PDB file of C-alpha atoms in Angstrom:
ATOM      1  CA  MET A   1     -79.750  29.086  -3.114  1.00 46.00           C
ATOM      2  CA  LYS A   2     -76.974  26.363  -1.881  1.00 54.00           C
ATOM      3  CA  ARG A   3     -73.378  27.751  -0.817  1.00 59.00           C
ATOM      4  CA  ARG A   4     -70.895  27.011  -3.635  1.00 60.00           C
ATOM      5  CA  HIS A   5     -67.957  24.961  -2.278  1.00 67.00           C
ATOM      6  CA  LYS A   6     -65.005  23.265  -3.859  1.00 83.00           C
ATOM      7  CA  PHE A   7     -66.598  19.765  -3.338  1.00 85.00           C
ATOM      8  CA  ASN A   8     -69.666  20.671  -5.245  1.00 84.00           C
ATOM      9  CA  GLY A   9     -71.771  17.647  -6.317  1.00 87.00           C
ATOM     10  CA  GLN A  10     -69.585  15.172  -4.587  1.00 93.00           C
ATOM     11  CA  ARG A  11     -70.425  12.774  -1.143  1.00 95.00           C
ATOM     12  CA  CYS A  12     -69.395  13.486   1.993  1.00 96.00           C
ATOM     13  CA  VAL A  13     -66.434  10.910   2.588  1.00 97.00           C
ATOM     14  CA  TYR A  14     -67.755  10.359   6.727  1.00 97.00           C
ATOM     15  CA  CYS A  15     -71.624   9.391   5.844  1.00 95.00           C
ATOM     16  CA  GLY A  16     -71.940   9.570   2.113  1.00 94.00           C
ATOM     17  CA  ALA A  17     -74.340  12.423   2.073  1.00 95.00           C
ATOM     18  CA  GLU A  18     -74.435  14.643  -0.650  1.00 94.00           C
ATOM     19  CA  ALA A  19     -71.511  17.512   0.540  1.00 95.00           C
ATOM     20  CA  GLU A  20     -72.289  20.609   1.532  1.00 93.00           C
ATOM     21  CA  THR A  21     -69.045  21.956   2.857  1.00 95.00           C
ATOM     22  CA  SER A  22     -65.217  21.190   2.881  1.00 95.00           C
ATOM     23  CA  ASP A  23     -63.133  19.953   5.808  1.00 96.00           C
ATOM     24  CA  HIS A  24     -59.441  19.627   6.471  1.00 96.00           C
ATOM     25  CA  ALA A  25     -58.829  15.894   7.092  1.00 97.00           C
ATOM     26  CA  VAL A  26     -56.801  17.467  10.069  1.00 96.00           C
ATOM     27  CA  ALA A  27     -58.132  20.201  11.208  1.00 95.00           C
ATOM     28  CA  ARG A  28     -55.867  23.297  11.173  1.00 94.00           C
ATOM     29  CA  LYS A  29     -56.170  24.136  14.211  1.00 91.00           C
ATOM     30  CA  PHE A  30     -54.265  21.484  15.536  1.00 92.00           C
ATOM     31  CA  PHE A  31     -50.839  23.197  13.986  1.00 94.00           C
ATOM     32  CA  LEU A  32     -49.758  26.360  15.167  1.00 94.00           C
ATOM     33  CA  GLU A  33     -50.033  28.931  12.292  1.00 93.00           C
ATOM     34  CA  GLU A  34     -46.956  29.204  10.391  1.00 93.00           C
ATOM     35  CA  ARG A  35     -47.512  25.148   9.999  1.00 93.00           C
ATOM     36  CA  ARG A  36     -50.504  25.387   8.564  1.00 93.00           C
ATOM     37  CA  ASP A  37     -50.372  25.154   4.625  1.00 91.00           C
ATOM     38  CA  ASN A  38     -51.524  22.245   2.071  1.00 89.00           C
ATOM     39  CA  LEU A  39     -53.212  20.862   4.671  1.00 95.00           C
ATOM     40  CA  PRO A  40     -55.775  18.131   3.176  1.00 95.00           C
ATOM     41  CA  GLN A  41     -59.022  18.955   2.339  1.00 96.00           C
ATOM     42  CA  VAL A  42     -62.175  16.541   2.086  1.00 97.00           C
ATOM     43  CA  PRO A  43     -65.996  17.215   1.061  1.00 97.00           C
ATOM     44  CA  ALA A  44     -68.245  16.491   3.979  1.00 96.00           C
ATOM     45  CA  CYS A  45     -71.908  17.140   5.287  1.00 95.00           C
ATOM     46  CA  GLN A  46     -72.790  20.142   7.613  1.00 95.00           C
ATOM     47  CA  LYS A  47     -73.479  17.667  10.008  1.00 96.00           C
ATOM     48  CA  CYS A  48     -70.486  15.288  10.124  1.00 97.00           C
ATOM     49  CA  ASN A  49     -68.740  18.687   9.687  1.00 96.00           C
ATOM     50  CA  ASN A  50     -70.134  19.891  13.065  1.00 97.00           C
ATOM     51  CA  ARG A  51     -69.654  16.342  15.000  1.00 97.00           C
ATOM     52  CA  LYS A  52     -65.770  16.500  14.403  1.00 97.00           C
ATOM     53  CA  ALA A  53     -65.118  19.953  15.046  1.00 96.00           C
ATOM     54  CA  GLU A  54     -66.570  19.465  18.481  1.00 95.00           C
ATOM     55  CA  LEU A  55     -64.340  16.076  18.795  1.00 95.00           C
ATOM     56  CA  GLU A  56     -61.251  18.463  17.327  1.00 95.00           C
ATOM     57  CA  ARG A  57     -62.115  21.329  19.800  1.00 92.00           C
ATOM     58  CA  TYR A  58     -61.909  18.966  22.933  1.00 92.00           C
ATOM     59  CA  LEU A  59     -58.863  16.884  21.490  1.00 91.00           C
ATOM     60  CA  MET A  60     -56.625  19.937  20.947  1.00 91.00           C
ATOM     61  CA  THR A  61     -57.216  21.285  23.891  1.00 92.00           C
ATOM     62  CA  ILE A  62     -56.006  18.103  25.679  1.00 89.00           C
ATOM     63  CA  LEU A  63     -53.758  16.621  23.816  1.00 88.00           C
ATOM     64  CA  PRO A  64     -50.978  18.860  23.409  1.00 89.00           C
ATOM     65  CA  PHE A  65     -50.484  18.449  27.547  1.00 88.00           C
ATOM     66  CA  GLY A  66     -48.712  15.109  26.532  1.00 81.00           C
ATOM     67  CA  ALA A  67     -47.146  16.228  23.432  1.00 83.00           C
ATOM     68  CA  LYS A  68     -43.760  14.620  22.413  1.00 81.00           C
ATOM     69  CA  HIS A  69     -43.318  17.132  19.665  1.00 86.00           C
ATOM     70  CA  PRO A  70     -40.389  19.913  19.706  1.00 87.00           C
ATOM     71  CA  ASP A  71     -43.621  22.451  19.548  1.00 87.00           C
ATOM     72  CA  ALA A  72     -45.139  21.224  22.257  1.00 85.00           C
ATOM     73  CA  VAL A  73     -44.576  24.232  25.057  1.00 88.00           C
ATOM     74  CA  LYS A  74     -45.192  26.759  22.312  1.00 91.00           C
ATOM     75  CA  ASN A  75     -48.378  24.908  21.672  1.00 91.00           C
ATOM     76  CA  LEU A  76     -49.857  25.073  24.998  1.00 92.00           C
ATOM     77  CA  GLU A  77     -48.786  28.585  24.746  1.00 93.00           C
ATOM     78  CA  LYS A  78     -50.150  29.770  22.082  1.00 93.00           C
ATOM     79  CA  LEU A  79     -53.081  27.849  21.684  1.00 92.00           C
ATOM     80  CA  VAL A  80     -53.953  26.052  24.407  1.00 93.00           C
ATOM     81  CA  ARG A  81     -53.706  28.350  27.212  1.00 93.00           C
ATOM     82  CA  PRO A  82     -56.881  30.777  25.068  1.00 94.00           C
ATOM     83  CA  ARG A  83     -58.860  27.942  24.339  1.00 93.00           C
ATOM     84  CA  LEU A  84     -58.340  27.354  28.188  1.00 94.00           C
ATOM     85  CA  GLU A  85     -59.505  30.872  29.127  1.00 94.00           C
ATOM     86  CA  ASN A  86     -62.577  30.999  26.842  1.00 93.00           C
ATOM     87  CA  ASP A  87     -63.817  27.406  28.281  1.00 92.00           C
ATOM     88  CA  ALA A  88     -64.123  27.492  31.984  1.00 94.00           C
ATOM     89  CA  LYS A  89     -66.619  24.427  32.049  1.00 93.00           C
ATOM     90  CA  LEU A  90     -63.431  21.931  30.500  1.00 91.00           C
ATOM     91  CA  ARG A  91     -61.049  23.845  32.509  1.00 92.00           C
ATOM     92  CA  ARG A  92     -62.737  23.460  35.895  1.00 94.00           C
ATOM     93  CA  LYS A  93     -63.143  19.666  34.731  1.00 91.00           C
ATOM     94  CA  LEU A  94     -59.425  19.537  34.103  1.00 90.00           C
ATOM     95  CA  GLU A  95     -58.516  21.046  37.074  1.00 92.00           C
ATOM     96  CA  ARG A  96     -60.371  18.812  39.486  1.00 92.00           C
ATOM     97  CA  GLY A  97     -59.091  15.799  37.510  1.00 87.00           C
ATOM     98  CA  PHE A  98     -55.600  16.836  37.555  1.00 87.00           C
ATOM     99  CA  ALA A  99     -56.171  17.324  41.573  1.00 91.00           C
ATOM    100  CA  LYS A 100     -57.762  14.150  42.011  1.00 88.00           C
ATOM    101  CA  SER A 101     -55.066  12.165  40.203  1.00 82.00           C
ATOM    102  CA  GLY A 102     -52.369  13.974  43.391  1.00 86.00           C
ATOM    103  CA  GLY A 103     -51.015  16.184  39.875  1.00 82.00           C
ATOM    104  CA  THR A 104     -49.817  13.053  37.841  1.00 79.00           C
ATOM    105  CA  THR A 105     -52.306  13.177  35.302  1.00 81.00           C
ATOM    106  CA  LEU A 106     -55.401  15.065  33.107  1.00 83.00           C
ATOM    107  CA  PRO A 107     -58.615  13.499  32.600  1.00 83.00           C
ATOM    108  CA  PHE A 108     -59.545  12.459  29.260  1.00 81.00           C
ATOM    109  CA  ASP A 109     -61.857  10.889  27.360  1.00 84.00           C
ATOM    110  CA  GLY A 110     -60.569   8.051  24.861  1.00 83.00           C
ATOM    111  CA  LYS A 111     -63.869   7.003  23.244  1.00 88.00           C
ATOM    112  CA  LEU A 112     -63.532  10.559  21.680  1.00 91.00           C
ATOM    113  CA  LEU A 113     -60.412   9.944  20.162  1.00 89.00           C
ATOM    114  CA  GLU A 114     -61.168   6.869  18.490  1.00 89.00           C
ATOM    115  CA  GLU A 115     -64.526   8.650  17.401  1.00 94.00           C
ATOM    116  CA  LEU A 116     -62.114  11.077  15.775  1.00 95.00           C
ATOM    117  CA  PHE A 117     -59.388   9.275  14.656  1.00 94.00           C
ATOM    118  CA  ALA A 118     -62.529   6.839  12.366  1.00 95.00           C
ATOM    119  CA  MET A 119     -63.273   9.996  11.210  1.00 97.00           C
ATOM    120  CA  ILE A 120     -59.954  10.559  10.259  1.00 97.00           C
ATOM    121  CA  ALA A 121     -59.170   7.097   8.734  1.00 97.00           C
ATOM    122  CA  LYS A 122     -62.311   7.512   6.347  1.00 97.00           C
ATOM    123  CA  ALA A 123     -61.266  11.071   5.126  1.00 97.00           C
ATOM    124  CA  LEU A 124     -57.457   9.562   4.180  1.00 97.00           C
ATOM    125  CA  ALA A 125     -59.068   6.581   3.032  1.00 97.00           C
ATOM    126  CA  TRP A 126     -60.724   9.567   0.038  1.00 97.00           C
ATOM    127  CA  GLN A 127     -57.824  11.731   0.075  1.00 96.00           C
ATOM    128  CA  GLN A 128     -55.203   9.270  -0.652  1.00 97.00           C
ATOM    129  CA  PHE A 129     -56.755   6.021  -2.261  1.00 96.00           C
ATOM    130  CA  GLY A 130     -59.854   7.735  -3.350  1.00 95.00           C
ATOM    131  CA  VAL A 131     -62.397   5.673  -1.602  1.00 95.00           C
ATOM    132  CA  LEU A 132     -65.281   6.644  -0.796  1.00 96.00           C
ATOM    133  CA  LEU A 133     -66.856   4.082   2.034  1.00 94.00           C
ATOM    134  CA  GLY A 134     -70.026   2.946   1.033  1.00 88.00           C
ATOM    135  CA  GLU A 135     -73.484   2.251   3.325  1.00 86.00           C
ATOM    136  CA  GLY A 136     -72.024  -1.151   3.922  1.00 89.00           C
ATOM    137  CA  ASP A 137     -68.581   0.086   5.410  1.00 94.00           C
ATOM    138  CA  GLY A 138     -67.673   1.743   8.575  1.00 93.00           C
ATOM    139  CA  ALA A 139     -64.198   2.294  10.527  1.00 94.00           C
ATOM    140  CA  ILE A 140     -62.973   1.834  13.669  1.00 92.00           C
ATOM    141  CA  ALA A 141     -59.852   3.296  15.736  1.00 91.00           C
ATOM    142  CA  ALA A 142     -58.483   2.403  18.930  1.00 84.00           C
ATOM    143  CA  MET A 143     -55.028   3.568  20.955  1.00 78.00           C
ATOM    144  CA  PHE A 144     -52.773   1.085  21.446  1.00 72.00           C
ATOM    145  CA  ARG A 145     -49.509   0.670  23.693  1.00 67.00           C
ATOM    146  CA  ASP A 146     -46.309   1.393  22.229  1.00 65.00           C
ATOM    147  CA  ASP A 147     -44.816  -1.933  22.985  1.00 64.00           C
ATOM    148  CA  GLY A 148     -48.116  -2.798  20.487  1.00 65.00           C
ATOM    149  CA  GLU A 149     -46.454  -1.297  17.521  1.00 72.00           C
ATOM    150  CA  SER A 150     -44.581  -4.165  16.259  1.00 73.00           C
ATOM    151  CA  PHE A 151     -47.491  -6.294  15.691  1.00 73.00           C
ATOM    152  CA  PHE A 152     -49.129  -3.387  13.672  1.00 77.00           C
ATOM    153  CA  GLU A 153     -45.773  -3.249  11.478  1.00 81.00           C
ATOM    154  CA  ASP A 154     -45.918  -7.001  10.655  1.00 81.00           C
ATOM    155  CA  ALA A 155     -49.765  -6.437   9.891  1.00 80.00           C
ATOM    156  CA  PHE A 156     -48.788  -3.150   7.200  1.00 85.00           C
ATOM    157  CA  GLN A 157     -45.610  -4.986   5.432  1.00 85.00           C
ATOM    158  CA  SER A 158     -47.610  -8.607   5.387  1.00 86.00           C
ATOM    159  CA  ILE A 159     -50.292  -6.272   3.144  1.00 86.00           C
ATOM    160  CA  VAL A 160     -47.665  -4.756   1.225  1.00 88.00           C
ATOM    161  CA  SER A 161     -46.057  -7.653   0.503  1.00 88.00           C
ATOM    162  CA  ARG A 162     -49.315  -9.014  -1.348  1.00 86.00           C
ATOM    163  CA  GLY A 163     -49.290  -5.953  -3.484  1.00 89.00           C
ATOM    164  CA  GLY A 164     -51.405  -3.822  -1.015  1.00 91.00           C
ATOM    165  CA  ASN A 165     -50.908   0.177  -1.742  1.00 94.00           C
ATOM    166  CA  HIS A 166     -48.783   2.308   0.984  1.00 95.00           C
ATOM    167  CA  VAL A 167     -49.296   6.051   1.287  1.00 96.00           C
ATOM    168  CA  SER A 168     -47.402   8.144   4.646  1.00 95.00           C
ATOM    169  CA  GLY A 169     -47.329  11.821   5.083  1.00 95.00           C
ATOM    170  CA  ASP A 170     -46.414  14.402   7.416  1.00 96.00           C
ATOM    171  CA  LEU A 171     -48.324  17.205   8.083  1.00 95.00           C
ATOM    172  CA  GLY A 172     -46.831  20.337   9.869  1.00 93.00           C
ATOM    173  CA  ASP A 173     -43.108  19.472  10.163  1.00 92.00           C
ATOM    174  CA  GLY A 174     -43.869  16.071  12.523  1.00 91.00           C
ATOM    175  CA  THR A 175     -47.047  17.645  14.311  1.00 92.00           C
ATOM    176  CA  PHE A 176     -49.423  15.057  12.250  1.00 93.00           C
ATOM    177  CA  ARG A 177     -47.780  12.065  10.617  1.00 93.00           C
ATOM    178  CA  TYR A 178     -49.617   8.969   9.332  1.00 95.00           C
ATOM    179  CA  GLU A 179     -49.283   5.707   7.548  1.00 95.00           C
ATOM    180  CA  GLY A 180     -51.763   4.016   5.696  1.00 95.00           C
ATOM    181  CA  VAL A 181     -52.294   0.907   3.777  1.00 95.00           C
ATOM    182  CA  GLN A 182     -54.632  -0.767   1.334  1.00 95.00           C
ATOM    183  CA  LEU A 183     -55.684  -4.103   0.519  1.00 92.00           C
ATOM    184  CA  LYS A 184     -55.085  -4.250  -3.289  1.00 89.00           C
ATOM    185  CA  GLU A 185     -58.251  -7.160  -4.017  1.00 89.00           C
ATOM    186  CA  SER A 186     -60.909  -5.147  -1.275  1.00 90.00           C
ATOM    187  CA  PRO A 187     -59.961  -1.334  -1.854  1.00 93.00           C
ATOM    188  CA  GLN A 188     -62.169  -0.567   1.167  1.00 94.00           C
ATOM    189  CA  HIS A 189     -59.726  -2.210   3.651  1.00 93.00           C
ATOM    190  CA  THR A 190     -57.745   0.403   4.490  1.00 95.00           C
ATOM    191  CA  ALA A 191     -55.598   0.407   7.731  1.00 93.00           C
ATOM    192  CA  TRP A 192     -53.641   3.723   9.442  1.00 94.00           C
ATOM    193  CA  ARG A 193     -50.917   4.339  12.164  1.00 91.00           C
ATOM    194  CA  PHE A 194     -51.279   7.940  13.268  1.00 91.00           C
ATOM    195  CA  TRP A 195     -49.068  10.139  15.082  1.00 88.00           C
ATOM    196  CA  ILE A 196     -49.875  13.343  16.597  1.00 88.00           C
ATOM    197  CA  TYR A 197     -47.595  15.823  18.261  1.00 88.00           C
ATOM    198  CA  GLY A 198     -45.068  13.288  18.294  1.00 83.00           C
ATOM    199  CA  GLY A 199     -46.807  10.699  19.992  1.00 77.00           C
ATOM    200  CA  VAL A 200     -48.786  11.624  23.047  1.00 77.00           C
ATOM    201  CA  GLU A 201     -47.977   9.435  26.444  1.00 70.00           C
ATOM    202  CA  PHE A 202     -51.591   8.282  27.701  1.00 67.00           C
ATOM    203  CA  GLY A 203     -50.996   6.979  31.205  1.00 56.00           C
ATOM    204  CA  GLY A 204     -54.579   7.823  32.918  1.00 47.00           C
ATOM    205  CA  ASP A 205     -56.731   5.672  30.658  1.00 46.00           C
ATOM    206  CA  PRO A 206     -56.905   2.234  32.622  1.00 49.00           C
ATOM    207  CA  SER A 207     -58.515   0.677  29.363  1.00 50.00           C
ATOM    208  CA  VAL A 208     -54.880   1.265  27.836  1.00 45.00           C
ATOM    209  CA  PRO A 209     -52.312   0.219  30.923  1.00 45.00           C
ATOM    210  CA  GLY A 210     -48.873   1.532  30.063  1.00 47.00           C
ATOM    211  CA  PRO A 211     -47.239   4.156  27.996  1.00 52.00           C
ATOM    212  CA  SER A 212     -49.923   4.359  25.198  1.00 57.00           C
ATOM    213  CA  SER A 213     -49.161   7.062  22.392  1.00 65.00           C
ATOM    214  CA  LEU A 214     -49.955   4.617  19.114  1.00 76.00           C
ATOM    215  CA  ALA A 215     -53.351   5.493  17.317  1.00 85.00           C
ATOM    216  CA  VAL A 216     -54.348   3.247  15.086  1.00 89.00           C
ATOM    217  CA  ALA A 217     -57.688   2.632  12.602  1.00 92.00           C
ATOM    218  CA  VAL A 218     -59.103   0.168  10.413  1.00 92.00           C
ATOM    219  CA  THR A 219     -61.906   1.308   7.444  1.00 95.00           C
ATOM    220  CA  GLY A 220     -64.117  -2.048   5.582  1.00 93.00           C
ATOM    221  CA  PRO A 221     -67.023  -3.858   5.354  1.00 90.00           C
ATOM    222  CA  SER A 222     -69.142  -2.914   8.445  1.00 88.00           C
ATOM    223  CA  GLY A 223     -69.463  -6.385   9.165  1.00 86.00           C
ATOM    224  CA  MET A 224     -65.929  -6.742  10.043  1.00 82.00           C
ATOM    225  CA  ILE A 225     -65.730  -3.518  11.798  1.00 83.00           C
ATOM    226  CA  ARG A 226     -68.992  -4.728  14.065  1.00 81.00           C
ATOM    227  CA  ASN A 227     -66.749  -8.365  14.774  1.00 79.00           C
ATOM    228  CA  LEU A 228     -63.645  -6.243  15.364  1.00 72.00           C
ATOM    229  CA  ARG A 229     -65.569  -4.206  18.204  1.00 73.00           C
ATOM    230  CA  GLU A 230     -67.746  -7.192  19.397  1.00 70.00           C
ATOM    231  CA  ARG A 231     -65.055  -9.769  19.789  1.00 63.00           C
ATOM    232  CA  GLY A 232     -62.336  -6.808  21.147  1.00 58.00           C
ATOM    233  CA  ALA A 233     -60.022  -8.033  18.829  1.00 49.00           C
ATOM    234  CA  PHE A 234     -59.576  -4.382  17.619  1.00 56.00           C
ATOM    235  CA  LYS A 235     -59.012  -2.974  21.118  1.00 51.00           C
ATOM    236  CA  GLU A 236     -57.057  -6.065  22.635  1.00 44.00           C
ATOM    237  CA  ALA A 237     -54.437  -7.045  19.913  1.00 42.00           C
ATOM    238  CA  THR A 238     -51.624  -6.902  21.601  1.00 39.00           C
ATOM    239  CA  ASP A 239     -52.560  -8.202  24.573  1.00 42.00           C
ATOM    240  CA  ARG A 240     -53.871 -11.807  23.696  1.00 41.00           C
ATOM    241  CA  LYS A 241     -53.013 -14.427  21.804  1.00 46.00           C
ATOM    242  CA  ILE A 242     -54.944 -14.867  18.344  1.00 48.00           C
ATOM    243  CA  GLY A 243     -56.321 -17.758  17.284  1.00 56.00           C
ATOM    244  CA  ARG A 244     -55.670 -19.414  13.761  1.00 57.00           C
ATOM    245  CA  ASN A 245     -59.134 -19.286  12.865  1.00 68.00           C
ATOM    246  CA  ASP A 246     -59.774 -16.092  14.373  1.00 64.00           C
ATOM    247  CA  PRO A 247     -60.075 -12.910  11.766  1.00 61.00           C
ATOM    248  CA  CYS A 248     -56.789 -11.558  10.996  1.00 55.00           C
ATOM    249  CA  PRO A 249     -56.811  -8.057  12.660  1.00 48.00           C
ATOM    250  CA  CYS A 250     -55.111  -6.582   9.693  1.00 46.00           C
ATOM    251  CA  GLY A 251     -58.283  -6.282   7.831  1.00 48.00           C
ATOM    252  CA  SER A 252     -58.550  -8.490   5.348  1.00 51.00           C
ATOM    253  CA  GLY A 253     -61.075 -10.441   6.080  1.00 58.00           C
ATOM    254  CA  LYS A 254     -59.311 -13.844   6.447  1.00 62.00           C
ATOM    255  CA  LYS A 255     -58.979 -16.189   9.049  1.00 64.00           C
ATOM    256  CA  HIS A 256     -55.688 -15.121  10.518  1.00 48.00           C
ATOM    257  CA  LYS A 257     -53.873 -18.408   9.446  1.00 52.00           C
ATOM    258  CA  LYS A 258     -54.291 -17.902   5.718  1.00 57.00           C
ATOM    259  CA  CYS A 259     -52.850 -14.318   6.438  1.00 51.00           C
ATOM    260  CA  CYS A 260     -50.417 -12.641   8.567  1.00 44.00           C
ATOM    261  CA  GLY A 261     -50.387 -15.791  10.702  1.00 43.00           C
ATOM    262  CA  ALA A 262     -49.749 -17.770   7.788  1.00 40.00           C
ATOM    263  CA  VAL A 263     -46.586 -19.754   8.582  1.00 31.00           C
ATOM    264  CA  THR A 264     -43.893 -22.104   6.624  1.00 26.00           C
ATOM    265  CA  PRO A 265     -42.408 -25.334   7.731  1.00 27.00           C
ATOM    266  CA  LEU A 266     -39.724 -23.511   9.439  1.00 26.00           C
ATOM    267  CA  GLY A 267     -41.830 -21.487  11.854  1.00 27.00           C
ATOM    268  CA  THR A 268     -41.492 -17.899   9.929  1.00 28.00           C
ATOM    269  CA  LYS A 269     -43.948 -16.147   8.287  1.00 32.00           C
ATOM    270  CA  SER A 270     -44.765 -16.151   4.606  1.00 28.00           C
ATOM    271  CA  SER A 271     -45.094 -13.471   2.109  1.00 28.00           C
ATOM    272  CA  ALA A 272     -48.319 -15.771   0.673  1.00 28.00           C
ATOM    273  CA  ALA A 273     -51.565 -15.153   1.185  1.00 26.00           C
TER     274      ALA A 273
END
């Protein structure tokens, strides 16, 4: 007999399989107990729910150490300390990495963060825009340097100016904030910016030089996602010059010159598609 849940008969937002349970788009345990009200939930299969829980257990233990949010100290004491007391393996790994850095940084696996934020993007695409990604769709996420935020601000505003949808949310009084846009003509194309714990400083990841607290994710056709990954366009968007004939990093599927890179003769950005 199948266990009933609020999303019976719906599909998992992460893989499209039959939903077997509900899942919080952002795990409750990222938040202090007094900040866990009204967190969005989505349908999920048990396999995806379990994988996301694995990622969350690791990240909700690591991320508060670099947090800027006013609750950071309380979070470390109330939530992180008990987790480390119950996970001797992770505690030893962090202690060794901290000592190796000379007491400056903690070791951190950025790939796990990217995987989690890609899943969160799929969840919010469903919860905010009503989009269930299909077999031919995917998602990708990455951390960017703080000085790359203006790049994404331009891309977001370009989508909105072309009639795209725009949403924003604040969960847990600033514990987790997000902003998302959706292309009007292609609903599965969404782009997201995330700030968790007021922004988390990542200074020890060699793949992201410089202060980095901006997490970004994109959903869309698998071909576009694969192209972004293989070309490095997504991860390196703030580091390199984008060619006029390159795919636009905003995820529209158009060439850059026909999208966010469109210019008028005066050299100013055009709002035309």
